[in-house]
Coordinates of C-alpha atoms in Angstrom, one line a residue:
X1 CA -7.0 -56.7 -31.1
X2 CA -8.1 -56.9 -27.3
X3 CA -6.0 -53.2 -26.2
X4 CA -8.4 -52.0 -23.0
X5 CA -10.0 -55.5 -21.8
X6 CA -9.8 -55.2 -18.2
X7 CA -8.4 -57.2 -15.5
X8 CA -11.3 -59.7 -13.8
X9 CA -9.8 -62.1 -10.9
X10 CA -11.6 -65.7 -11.5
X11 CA -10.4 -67.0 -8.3
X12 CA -12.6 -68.1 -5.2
X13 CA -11.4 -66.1 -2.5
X14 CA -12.1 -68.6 0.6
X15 CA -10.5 -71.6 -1.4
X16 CA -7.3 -69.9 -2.6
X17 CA -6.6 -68.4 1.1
X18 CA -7.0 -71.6 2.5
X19 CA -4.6 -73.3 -0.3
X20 CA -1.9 -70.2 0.2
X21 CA -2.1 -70.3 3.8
X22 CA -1.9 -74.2 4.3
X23 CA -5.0 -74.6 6.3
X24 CA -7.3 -76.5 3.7
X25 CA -6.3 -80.0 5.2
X26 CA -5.8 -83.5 3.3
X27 CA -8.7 -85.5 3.8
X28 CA -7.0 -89.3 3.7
X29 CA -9.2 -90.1 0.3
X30 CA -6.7 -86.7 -1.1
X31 CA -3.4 -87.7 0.4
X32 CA -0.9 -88.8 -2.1
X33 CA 2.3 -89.3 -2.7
X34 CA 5.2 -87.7 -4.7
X35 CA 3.8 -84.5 -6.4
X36 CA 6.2 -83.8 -9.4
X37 CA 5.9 -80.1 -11.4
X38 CA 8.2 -79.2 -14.1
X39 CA 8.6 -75.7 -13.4
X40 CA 10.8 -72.9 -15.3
X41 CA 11.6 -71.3 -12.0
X42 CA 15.5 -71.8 -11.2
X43 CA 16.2 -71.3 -8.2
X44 CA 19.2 -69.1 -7.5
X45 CA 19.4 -68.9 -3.8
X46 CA 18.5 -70.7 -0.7
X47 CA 18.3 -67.4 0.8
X48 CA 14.8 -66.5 1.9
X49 CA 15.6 -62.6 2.0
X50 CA 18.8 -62.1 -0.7
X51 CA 16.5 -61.8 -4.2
X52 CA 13.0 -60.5 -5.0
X53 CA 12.9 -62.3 -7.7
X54 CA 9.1 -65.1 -8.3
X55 CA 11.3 -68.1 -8.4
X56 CA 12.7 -67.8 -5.5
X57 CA 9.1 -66.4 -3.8
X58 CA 7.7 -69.2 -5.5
X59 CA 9.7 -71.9 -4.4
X60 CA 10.7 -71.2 -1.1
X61 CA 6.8 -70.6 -0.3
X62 CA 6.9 -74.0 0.3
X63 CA 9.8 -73.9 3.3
X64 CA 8.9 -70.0 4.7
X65 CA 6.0 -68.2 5.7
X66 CA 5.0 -63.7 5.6
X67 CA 3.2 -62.1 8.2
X68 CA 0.9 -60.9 6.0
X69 CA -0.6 -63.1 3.0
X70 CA -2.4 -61.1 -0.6
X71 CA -5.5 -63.1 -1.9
X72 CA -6.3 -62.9 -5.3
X73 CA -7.8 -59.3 -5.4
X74 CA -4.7 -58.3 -3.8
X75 CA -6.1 -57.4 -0.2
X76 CA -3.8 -58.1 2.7
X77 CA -5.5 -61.2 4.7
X78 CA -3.4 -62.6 7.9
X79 CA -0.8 -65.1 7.6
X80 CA 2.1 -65.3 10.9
X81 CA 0.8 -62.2 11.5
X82 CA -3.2 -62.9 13.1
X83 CA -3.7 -58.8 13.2
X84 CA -2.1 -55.0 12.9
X85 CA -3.0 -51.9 13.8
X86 CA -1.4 -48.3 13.4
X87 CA -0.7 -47.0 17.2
X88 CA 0.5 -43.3 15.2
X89 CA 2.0 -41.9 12.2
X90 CA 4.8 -43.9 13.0
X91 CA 4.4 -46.9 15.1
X92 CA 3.0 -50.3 14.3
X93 CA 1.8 -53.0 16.7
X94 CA 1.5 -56.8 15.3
X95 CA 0.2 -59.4 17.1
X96 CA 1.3 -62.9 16.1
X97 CA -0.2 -66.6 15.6
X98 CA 0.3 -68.9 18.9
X99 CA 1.9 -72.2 18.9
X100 CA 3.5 -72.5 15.5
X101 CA 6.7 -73.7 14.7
X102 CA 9.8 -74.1 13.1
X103 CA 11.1 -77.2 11.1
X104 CA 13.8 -78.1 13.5
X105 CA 11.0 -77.5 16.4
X106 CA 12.2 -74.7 18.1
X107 CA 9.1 -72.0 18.0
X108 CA 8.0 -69.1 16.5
X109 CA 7.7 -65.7 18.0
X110 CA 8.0 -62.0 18.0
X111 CA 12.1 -62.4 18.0
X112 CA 12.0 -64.2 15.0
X113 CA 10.6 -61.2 13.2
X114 CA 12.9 -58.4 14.7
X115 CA 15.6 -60.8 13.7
X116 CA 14.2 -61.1 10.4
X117 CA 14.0 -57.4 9.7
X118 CA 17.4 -56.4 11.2
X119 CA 19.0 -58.9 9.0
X120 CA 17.6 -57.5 5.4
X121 CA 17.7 -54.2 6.6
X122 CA 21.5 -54.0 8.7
X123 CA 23.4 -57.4 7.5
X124 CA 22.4 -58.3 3.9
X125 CA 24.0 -56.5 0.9
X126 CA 21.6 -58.2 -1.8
X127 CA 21.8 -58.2 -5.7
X128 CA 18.9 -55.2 -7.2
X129 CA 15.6 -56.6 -6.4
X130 CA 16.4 -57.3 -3.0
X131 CA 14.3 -56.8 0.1
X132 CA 16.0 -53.9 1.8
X133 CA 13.4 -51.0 0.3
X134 CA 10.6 -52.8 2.3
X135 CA 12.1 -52.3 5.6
X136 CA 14.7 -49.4 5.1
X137 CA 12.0 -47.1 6.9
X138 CA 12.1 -49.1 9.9
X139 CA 13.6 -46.6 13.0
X140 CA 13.3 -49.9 15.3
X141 CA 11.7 -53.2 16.2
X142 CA 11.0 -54.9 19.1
X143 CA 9.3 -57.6 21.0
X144 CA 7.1 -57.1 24.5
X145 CA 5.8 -60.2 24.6
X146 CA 6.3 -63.6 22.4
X147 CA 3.1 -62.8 20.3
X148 CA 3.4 -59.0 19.7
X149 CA 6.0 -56.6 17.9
X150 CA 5.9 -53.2 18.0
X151 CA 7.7 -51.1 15.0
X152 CA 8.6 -47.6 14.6
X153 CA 9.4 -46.1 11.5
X154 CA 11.4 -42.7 10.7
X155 CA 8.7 -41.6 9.0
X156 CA 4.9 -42.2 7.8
X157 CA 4.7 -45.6 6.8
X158 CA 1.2 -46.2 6.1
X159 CA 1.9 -49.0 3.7
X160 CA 4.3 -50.8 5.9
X161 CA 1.5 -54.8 6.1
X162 CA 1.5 -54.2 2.5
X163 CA 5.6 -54.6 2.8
X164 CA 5.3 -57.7 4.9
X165 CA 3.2 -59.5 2.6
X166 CA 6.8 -59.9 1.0
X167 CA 9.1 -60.7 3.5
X168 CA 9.6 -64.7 4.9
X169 CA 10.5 -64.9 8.3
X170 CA 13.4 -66.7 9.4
X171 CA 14.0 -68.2 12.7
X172 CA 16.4 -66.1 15.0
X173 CA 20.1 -68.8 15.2
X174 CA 21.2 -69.3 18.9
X175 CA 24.4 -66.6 17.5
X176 CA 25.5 -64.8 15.3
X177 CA 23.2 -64.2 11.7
X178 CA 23.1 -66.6 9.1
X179 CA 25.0 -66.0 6.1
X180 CA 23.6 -66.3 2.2
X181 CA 26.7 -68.3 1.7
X182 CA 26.0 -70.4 5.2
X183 CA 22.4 -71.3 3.1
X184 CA 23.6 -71.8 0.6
X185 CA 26.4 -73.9 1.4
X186 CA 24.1 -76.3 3.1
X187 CA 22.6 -75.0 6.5
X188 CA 19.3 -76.3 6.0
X189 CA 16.5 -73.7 5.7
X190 CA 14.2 -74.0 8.8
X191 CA 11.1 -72.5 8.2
X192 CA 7.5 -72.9 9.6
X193 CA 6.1 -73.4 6.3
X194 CA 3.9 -76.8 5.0
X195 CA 6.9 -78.6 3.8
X196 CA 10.5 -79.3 4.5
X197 CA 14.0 -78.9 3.0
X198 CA 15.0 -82.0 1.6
X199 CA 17.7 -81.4 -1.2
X200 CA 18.4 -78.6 -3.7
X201 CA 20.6 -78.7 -7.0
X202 CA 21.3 -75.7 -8.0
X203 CA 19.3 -75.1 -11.6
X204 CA 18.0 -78.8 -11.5
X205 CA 15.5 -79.8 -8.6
X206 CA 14.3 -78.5 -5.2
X207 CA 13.1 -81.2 -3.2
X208 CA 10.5 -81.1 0.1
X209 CA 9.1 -83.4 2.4
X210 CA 5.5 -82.9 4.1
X211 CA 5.6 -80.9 7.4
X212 CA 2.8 -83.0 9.3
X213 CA 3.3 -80.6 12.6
X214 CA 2.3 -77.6 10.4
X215 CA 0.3 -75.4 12.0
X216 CA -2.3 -74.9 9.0
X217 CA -3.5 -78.9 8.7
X218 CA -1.5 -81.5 7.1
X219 CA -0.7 -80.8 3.4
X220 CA -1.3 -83.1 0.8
X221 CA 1.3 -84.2 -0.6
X222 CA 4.1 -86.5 1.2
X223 CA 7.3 -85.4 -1.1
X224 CA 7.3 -82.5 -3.5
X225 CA 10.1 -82.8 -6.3
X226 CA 10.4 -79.5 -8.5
X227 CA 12.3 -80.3 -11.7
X228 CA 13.8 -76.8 -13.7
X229 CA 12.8 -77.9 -17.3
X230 CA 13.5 -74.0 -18.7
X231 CA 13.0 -74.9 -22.0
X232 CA 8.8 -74.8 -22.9
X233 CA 8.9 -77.3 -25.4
X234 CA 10.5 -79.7 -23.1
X235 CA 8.0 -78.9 -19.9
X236 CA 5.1 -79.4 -22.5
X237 CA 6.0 -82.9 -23.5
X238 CA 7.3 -83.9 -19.6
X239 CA 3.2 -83.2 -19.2
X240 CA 2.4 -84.6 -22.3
X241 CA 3.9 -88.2 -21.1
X242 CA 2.9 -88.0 -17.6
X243 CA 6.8 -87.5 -16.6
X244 CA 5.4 -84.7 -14.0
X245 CA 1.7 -83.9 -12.6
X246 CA 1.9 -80.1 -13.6
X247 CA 3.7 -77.7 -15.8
X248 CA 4.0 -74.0 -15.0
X249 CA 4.2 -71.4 -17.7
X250 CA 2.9 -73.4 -20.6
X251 CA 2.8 -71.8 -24.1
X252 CA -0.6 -70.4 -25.0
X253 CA 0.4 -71.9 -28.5
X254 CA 0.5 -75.7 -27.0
X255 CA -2.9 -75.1 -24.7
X256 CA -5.0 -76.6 -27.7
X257 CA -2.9 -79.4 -27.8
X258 CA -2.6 -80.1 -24.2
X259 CA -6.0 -80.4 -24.5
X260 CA -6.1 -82.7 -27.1
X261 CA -4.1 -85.1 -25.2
X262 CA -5.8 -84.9 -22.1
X263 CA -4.3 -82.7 -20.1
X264 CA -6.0 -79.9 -18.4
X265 CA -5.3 -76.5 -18.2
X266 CA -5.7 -72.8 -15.7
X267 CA -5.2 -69.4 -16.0
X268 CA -5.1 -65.9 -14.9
X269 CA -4.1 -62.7 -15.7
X270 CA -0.6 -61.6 -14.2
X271 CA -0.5 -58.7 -11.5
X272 CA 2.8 -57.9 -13.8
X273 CA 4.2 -55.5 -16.7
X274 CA 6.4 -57.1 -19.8
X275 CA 8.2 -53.8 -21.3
X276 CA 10.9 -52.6 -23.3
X277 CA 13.3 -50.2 -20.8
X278 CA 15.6 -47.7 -22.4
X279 CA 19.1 -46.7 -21.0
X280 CA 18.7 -43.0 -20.9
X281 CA 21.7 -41.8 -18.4
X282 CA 24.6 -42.9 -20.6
X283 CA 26.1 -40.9 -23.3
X284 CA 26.7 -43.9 -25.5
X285 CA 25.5 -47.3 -25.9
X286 CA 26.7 -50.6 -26.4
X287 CA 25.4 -51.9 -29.8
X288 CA 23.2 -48.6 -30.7
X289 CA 25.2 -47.3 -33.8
X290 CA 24.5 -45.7 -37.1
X291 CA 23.2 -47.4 -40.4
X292 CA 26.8 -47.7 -41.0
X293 CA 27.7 -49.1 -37.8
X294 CA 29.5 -46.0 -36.3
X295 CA 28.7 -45.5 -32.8
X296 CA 26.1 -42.5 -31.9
X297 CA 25.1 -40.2 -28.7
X298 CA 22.5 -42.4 -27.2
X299 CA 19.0 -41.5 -28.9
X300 CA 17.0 -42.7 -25.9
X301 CA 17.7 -39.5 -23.8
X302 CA 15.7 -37.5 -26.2
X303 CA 11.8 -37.9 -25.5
X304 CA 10.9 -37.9 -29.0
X305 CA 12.6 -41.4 -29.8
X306 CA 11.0 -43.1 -26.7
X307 CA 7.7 -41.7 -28.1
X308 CA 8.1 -43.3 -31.9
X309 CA 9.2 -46.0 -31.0
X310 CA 6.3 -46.6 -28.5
X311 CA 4.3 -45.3 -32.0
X312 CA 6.1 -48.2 -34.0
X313 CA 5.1 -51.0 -31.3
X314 CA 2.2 -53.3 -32.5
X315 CA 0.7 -54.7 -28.6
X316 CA -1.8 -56.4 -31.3
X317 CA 0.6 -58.8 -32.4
X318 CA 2.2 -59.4 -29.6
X319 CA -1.5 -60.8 -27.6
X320 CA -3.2 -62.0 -30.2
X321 CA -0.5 -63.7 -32.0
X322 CA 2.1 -64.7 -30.0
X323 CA 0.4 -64.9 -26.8
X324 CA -2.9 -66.1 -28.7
X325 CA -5.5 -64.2 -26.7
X326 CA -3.6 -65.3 -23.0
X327 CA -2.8 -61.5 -22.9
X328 CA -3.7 -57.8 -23.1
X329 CA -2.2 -54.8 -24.2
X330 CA -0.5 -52.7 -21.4
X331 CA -0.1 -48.6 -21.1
X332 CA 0.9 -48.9 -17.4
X333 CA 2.5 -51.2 -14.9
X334 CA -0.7 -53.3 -14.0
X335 CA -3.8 -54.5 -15.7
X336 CA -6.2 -51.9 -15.8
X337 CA -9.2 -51.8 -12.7
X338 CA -6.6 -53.1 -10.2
X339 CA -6.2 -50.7 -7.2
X340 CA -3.5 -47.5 -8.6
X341 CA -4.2 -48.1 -12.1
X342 CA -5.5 -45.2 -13.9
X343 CA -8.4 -45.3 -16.5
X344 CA -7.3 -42.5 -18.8
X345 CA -4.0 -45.0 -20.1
X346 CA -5.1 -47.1 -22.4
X347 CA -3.2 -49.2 -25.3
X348 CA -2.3 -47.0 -28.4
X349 CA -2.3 -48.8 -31.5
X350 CA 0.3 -48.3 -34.1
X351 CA 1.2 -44.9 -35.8
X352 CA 4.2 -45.8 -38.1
X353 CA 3.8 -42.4 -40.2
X354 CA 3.7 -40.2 -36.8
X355 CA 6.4 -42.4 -35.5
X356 CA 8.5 -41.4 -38.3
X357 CA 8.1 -37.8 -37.9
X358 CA 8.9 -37.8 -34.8
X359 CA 12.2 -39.6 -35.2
X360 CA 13.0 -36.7 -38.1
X361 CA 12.4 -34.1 -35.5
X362 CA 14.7 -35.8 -33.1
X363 CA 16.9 -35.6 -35.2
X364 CA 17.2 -39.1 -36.8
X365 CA 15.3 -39.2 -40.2
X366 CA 17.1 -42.6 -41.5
X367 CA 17.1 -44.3 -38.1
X368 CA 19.7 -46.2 -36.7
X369 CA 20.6 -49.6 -35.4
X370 CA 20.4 -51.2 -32.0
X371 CA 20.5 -54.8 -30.1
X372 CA 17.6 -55.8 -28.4
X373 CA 18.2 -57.7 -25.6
X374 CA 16.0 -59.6 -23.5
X375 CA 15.8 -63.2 -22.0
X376 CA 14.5 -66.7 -23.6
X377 CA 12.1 -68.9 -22.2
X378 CA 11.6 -67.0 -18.6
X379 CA 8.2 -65.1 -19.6
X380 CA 5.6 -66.4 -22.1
X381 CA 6.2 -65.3 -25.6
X382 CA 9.6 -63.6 -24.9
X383 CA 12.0 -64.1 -27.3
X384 CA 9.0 -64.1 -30.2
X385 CA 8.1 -60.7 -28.4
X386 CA 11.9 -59.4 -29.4
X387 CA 11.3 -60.5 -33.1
X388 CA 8.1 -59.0 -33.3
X389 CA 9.4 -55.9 -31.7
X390 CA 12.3 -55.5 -33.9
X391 CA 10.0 -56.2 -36.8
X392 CA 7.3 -53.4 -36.4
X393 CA 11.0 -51.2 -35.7
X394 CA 12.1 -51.8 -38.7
X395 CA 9.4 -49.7 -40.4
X396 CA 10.2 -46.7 -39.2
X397 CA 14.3 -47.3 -40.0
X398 CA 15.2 -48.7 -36.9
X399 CA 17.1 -51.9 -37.1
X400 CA 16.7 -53.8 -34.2
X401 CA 18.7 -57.1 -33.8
X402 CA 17.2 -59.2 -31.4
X403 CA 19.6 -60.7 -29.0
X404 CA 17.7 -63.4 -26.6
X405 CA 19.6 -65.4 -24.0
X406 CA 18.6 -67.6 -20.5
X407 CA 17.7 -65.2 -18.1
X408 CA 20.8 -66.2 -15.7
X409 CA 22.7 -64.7 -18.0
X410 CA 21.1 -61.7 -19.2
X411 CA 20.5 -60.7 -15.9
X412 CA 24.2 -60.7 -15.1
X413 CA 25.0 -58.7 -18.5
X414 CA 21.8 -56.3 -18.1
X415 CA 23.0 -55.4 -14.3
X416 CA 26.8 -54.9 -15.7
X417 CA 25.2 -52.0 -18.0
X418 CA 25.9 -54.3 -21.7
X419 CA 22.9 -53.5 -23.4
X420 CA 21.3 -49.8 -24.1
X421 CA 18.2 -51.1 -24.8
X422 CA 16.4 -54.4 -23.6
X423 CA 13.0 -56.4 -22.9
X424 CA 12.0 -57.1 -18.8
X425 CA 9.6 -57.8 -16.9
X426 CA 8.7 -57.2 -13.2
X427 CA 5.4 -58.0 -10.8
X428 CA 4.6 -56.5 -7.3
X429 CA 2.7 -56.5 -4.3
X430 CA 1.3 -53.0 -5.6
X431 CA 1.2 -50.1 -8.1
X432 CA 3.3 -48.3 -5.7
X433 CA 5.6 -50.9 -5.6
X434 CA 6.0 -51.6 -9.0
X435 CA 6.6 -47.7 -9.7
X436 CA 9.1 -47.4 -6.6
X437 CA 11.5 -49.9 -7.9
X438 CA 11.3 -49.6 -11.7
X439 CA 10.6 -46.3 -12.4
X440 CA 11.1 -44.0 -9.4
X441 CA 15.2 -42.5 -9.3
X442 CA 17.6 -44.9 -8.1
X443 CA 18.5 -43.8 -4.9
X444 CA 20.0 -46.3 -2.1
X445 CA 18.9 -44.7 0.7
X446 CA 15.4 -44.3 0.1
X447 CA 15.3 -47.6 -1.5
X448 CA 14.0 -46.3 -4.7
X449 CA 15.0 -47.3 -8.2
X450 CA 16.4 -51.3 -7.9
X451 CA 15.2 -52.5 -11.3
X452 CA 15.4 -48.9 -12.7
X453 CA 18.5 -50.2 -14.9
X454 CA 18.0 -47.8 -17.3
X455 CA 18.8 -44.3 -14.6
X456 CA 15.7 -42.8 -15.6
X457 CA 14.7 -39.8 -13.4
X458 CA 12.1 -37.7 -13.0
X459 CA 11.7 -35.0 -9.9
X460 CA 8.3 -34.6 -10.2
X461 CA 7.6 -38.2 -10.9
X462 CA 9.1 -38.7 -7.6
X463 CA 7.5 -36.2 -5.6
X464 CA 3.9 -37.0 -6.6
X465 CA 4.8 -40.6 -5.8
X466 CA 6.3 -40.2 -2.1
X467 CA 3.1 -38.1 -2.2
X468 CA 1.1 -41.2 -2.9
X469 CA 2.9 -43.3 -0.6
X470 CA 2.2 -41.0 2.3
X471 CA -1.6 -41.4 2.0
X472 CA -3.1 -44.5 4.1
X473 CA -4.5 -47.3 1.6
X474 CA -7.6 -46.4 0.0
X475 CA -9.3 -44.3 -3.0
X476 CA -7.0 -41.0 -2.5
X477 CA -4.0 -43.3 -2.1
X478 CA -5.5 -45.2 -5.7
X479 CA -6.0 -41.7 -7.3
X480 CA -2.7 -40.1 -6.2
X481 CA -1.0 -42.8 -7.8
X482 CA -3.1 -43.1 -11.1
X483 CA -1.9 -39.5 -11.2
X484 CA 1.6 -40.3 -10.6
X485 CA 1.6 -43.0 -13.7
X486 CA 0.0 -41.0 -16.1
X487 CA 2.9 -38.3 -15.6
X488 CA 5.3 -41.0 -16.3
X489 CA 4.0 -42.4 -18.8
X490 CA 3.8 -39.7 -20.7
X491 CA 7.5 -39.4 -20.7
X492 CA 7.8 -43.1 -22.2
X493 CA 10.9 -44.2 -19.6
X494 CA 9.4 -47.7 -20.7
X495 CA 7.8 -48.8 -23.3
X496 CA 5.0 -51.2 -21.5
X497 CA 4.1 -54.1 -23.5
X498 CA 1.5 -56.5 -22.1
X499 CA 0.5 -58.5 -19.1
X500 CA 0.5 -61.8 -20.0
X501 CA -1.9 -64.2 -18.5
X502 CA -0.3 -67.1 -16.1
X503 CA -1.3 -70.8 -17.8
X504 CA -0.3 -73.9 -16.2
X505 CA -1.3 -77.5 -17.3
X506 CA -1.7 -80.6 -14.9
X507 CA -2.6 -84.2 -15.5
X508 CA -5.1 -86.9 -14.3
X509 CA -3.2 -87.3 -10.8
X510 CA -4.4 -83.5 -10.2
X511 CA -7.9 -82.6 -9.2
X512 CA -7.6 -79.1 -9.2
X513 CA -5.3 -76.0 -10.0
X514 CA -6.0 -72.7 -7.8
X515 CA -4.0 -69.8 -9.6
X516 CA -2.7 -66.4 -8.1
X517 CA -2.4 -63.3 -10.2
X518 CA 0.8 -63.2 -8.7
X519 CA 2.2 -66.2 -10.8
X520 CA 3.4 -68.5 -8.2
X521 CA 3.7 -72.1 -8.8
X522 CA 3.3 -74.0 -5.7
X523 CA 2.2 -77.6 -4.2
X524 CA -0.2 -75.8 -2.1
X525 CA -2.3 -74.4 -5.3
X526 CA -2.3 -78.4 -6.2
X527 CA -4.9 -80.6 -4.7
X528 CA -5.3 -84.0 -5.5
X529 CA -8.0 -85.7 -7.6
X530 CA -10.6 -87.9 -5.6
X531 CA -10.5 -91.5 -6.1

């Protein structure tokens, strides 16, 4: 049972910028056709800016660029953006890359980023997830020149490239602002990204066309056709038959076979936390009753039943069986030795007899029943994560029934507050970020709290983490948060589960597969075998 292994990046830094960044040129023995990936990405928008959500980061990669790009260690490296600089406490200058260019032509500069952040921050009303946190401390934005923009925030931003590093520019329209119902109605996205908008259908295929004017060398690929294949059985065996060049999120149960057949296969661990999150603002719950089915007061506001039933959870099973060693235990929101994390939290194993007592003192000595909610086939291992979660449950008298569905439509039911009790998961940029939008208090106008669907709060939580956030990037910044989790932890608002390790498979057409702890599956990770 792997429960502290730490977090070791196995990517080469110079490669995988030059792949993310689009300046690793084909050669004309590399350049091929139609790349085809079977990915279980859907994506839900055609909106750049409306969803933070890796599908449509992942996919829309492709079209639009950031400022700022992470590499695998999760250090800012220049993308749009060729350098920063802090000119105070609250002022940013960023200078910009010369002669690049939009899809339709028209070209790049500094207006196209003060449109960019003025739209999220005064025009876009997006779903939870959304970009608006990022630049809600932005006072202004303005351009002096074509290749510089100066920013001023209302307050200490000292994390503000770190923000960027999320954010795809979009070209500034000759009126008006472009609507998320204008995009995806069929304005075609117009981005200065290494391929081009060709066709999307909507939960079937995104498909792209080679830029050959981009600014980072000529990609490799001529046409890129993403087919959703949600189902992991089903994106095994399009591999499996050479129906597509590469799968993304392959079952760590079909790598052996994979292998078998001649398929070939890369991973990484996932900057990213897979947890159980507890609805604790409620006074009843939907589907938490008694053993006789009567409806109770909700049990997760009380401490003491967070804290058994984090007892009652086996991380064991869940890595080394159901993930089959692509995994390791969690007890915080990132893998342990990335920058934030603390070294004190590590995995518990399971205490069913102190779980127990605990849920006697709370009050609950028989246990009680529940739906656990969650989605199927979005993260590896989820719905078997449900089972095996309701099983080690069950021995301490709680009765969990495990209630999977696609993730379109447990989001929607999540979000309208139908389940008390349910299965996520969530990646970031950063600790900080991660602990800002899932865990910090929900409040709009600081931006705070957009996956915290459970209304957890926590004063002090929140003040030692704007304390965190005010400290430029570095070791105090690092220690000030690990100081900030372990409070947090300790009041078990989530129960965190695992980070699961990204797989992906490709065939004989691919010569290579460059993977980012970030889990985004793009034609710009896939170069081309040699002939």
């Amino acid at each position: 049972m792997k429960l502290g292994s730490p977090f070791r990046p196995r990517l080469l830094s110079a490669l995988l910028i030059s792949i993310f960044l689009g300046s690793a040129p084909a050669t004309p023995a590399q350049e091929r056709g139609e790349l085809r990936i079977a990915t279980s990405y859907k994506l839900m928008t055609l909106d750049p800016q409306y969803a933070n959500l890796n599908e449509n980061t992942s996919l829309l990669s492709h079209i639009y660029e950031r400022l700022v790009y992470q590499d695998e260690n999760l250090e800012l490296k220049p993308g749009l953006a060729t350098s920063w600089r802090p000119l105070s406490d609250t002022q940013w200058a960023f200078k910009l890359r010369d002669k690049v260019r939009f899809h339709d032509g028209s070209a790049f500069d500094a207006d196209d980023v003060v449109y960019t952040i003025e739209r999220i921050r005064d025009f876009l009303k997006p779903p939870s997830g959304g970009f608006r946190s990022y630049v809600s401390g932005i006072k202004s934005v303005s351009a002096p020149d074509p290749l510089t923009v100066l920013i001023e925030t209302d307050g200490a931003v000292p994390n503000l490239p770190l923000f960027f590093s999320s954010i795809f520019v979009m070209n500034r329209p000759s009126e008006g602002v472009e609507t998320t119902e204008d995009l995806n109605a069929g304005h075609p996205p117009n981005g200065t990204g290494p391929y081009r908008f060709e066709s999307w259908s909507s939960g079937e295929s995104l498909r792209l066309a080679r830029n050959d004017d981009y600014w980072g060398g000529k990609p490799a690929w001529s046409k890129v056709t993403f087919r959703v294949i949600e189902n992991p059985a089903a994106r095994v065996a399009a591999l499996s038959t050479g129906e597509v060049d590469v799968a993304d999120a392959i079952p760590a149960r079909d790598v052996a076979s994979l292998k078998e057949r001649g398929a070939r296969v890369a991973s990484v661990g996932a900057a990213r936390v897979n947890f159980v999150q507890f609805d604790v603002a409620r006074d009843t719950l939907p589907g938490v009753t008694d053993k006789s089915g009567e409806p109770i007061a909700n049990p997760f506001k009380n401490p003491l039943v967070r804290r058994a039933l984090t007892l009652a959870t086996d991380r064991g099973i869940l890595v080394d069986k159901i993930l089959a060693g692509y995994g390791t235990a969690a007890a915080q929101v990132f893998p342990n030795g990335l920058p934030g994390t603390s070294a004190n939290l590590l995995p518990e194993a399971p205490n069913y007899d102190e779980a127990k007592m605990l849920l006697a003192k709370a009050g609950f000595p028989d246990g009680f029943n529940l739906v656990l909610a969650g989605p199927a086939g979005r993260y590896p291992g989820d719905a078997e994560s449900l089972q095996a979660v309701a099983q080690s449950w069950a021995r301490i008298g709680v009765n969990a029934q495990p209630a999977a569905a696609p993730f379109s439509v447990f989001n929607t039911k999540r979000a309208a507050g139908d389940y008390g009790v349910w299965y996520g998961g969530t990646s970031g940029e950063a600790v900080d970020i991660i602990l800002h939008t899932l865990l910090a208090s929900p409040d709009p106008e600081r931006g705070t709290g957009a996956l915290n669907f459970g209304k957890y709060r926590n004063e002090a939580f929140d003040a030692m983490l704007a304390r965190a956030e005010s400290i430029a990037v570095g070791p105090e910044r690092n220690a000030a948060l690990a100081q900030a989790t372990e409070l947090v932890m300790a009041d078990q608002p989530i129960i965190p589960l695992y980070h699961f390790h990204h797989i992906v498979g490709y065939g004989s057409r691919i010569g290579s597969y460059v993977l980012h702890p970030r889990g985004w599956t793009t034609a710009m990770q896939t170069l081309p075998a040699m002939e």
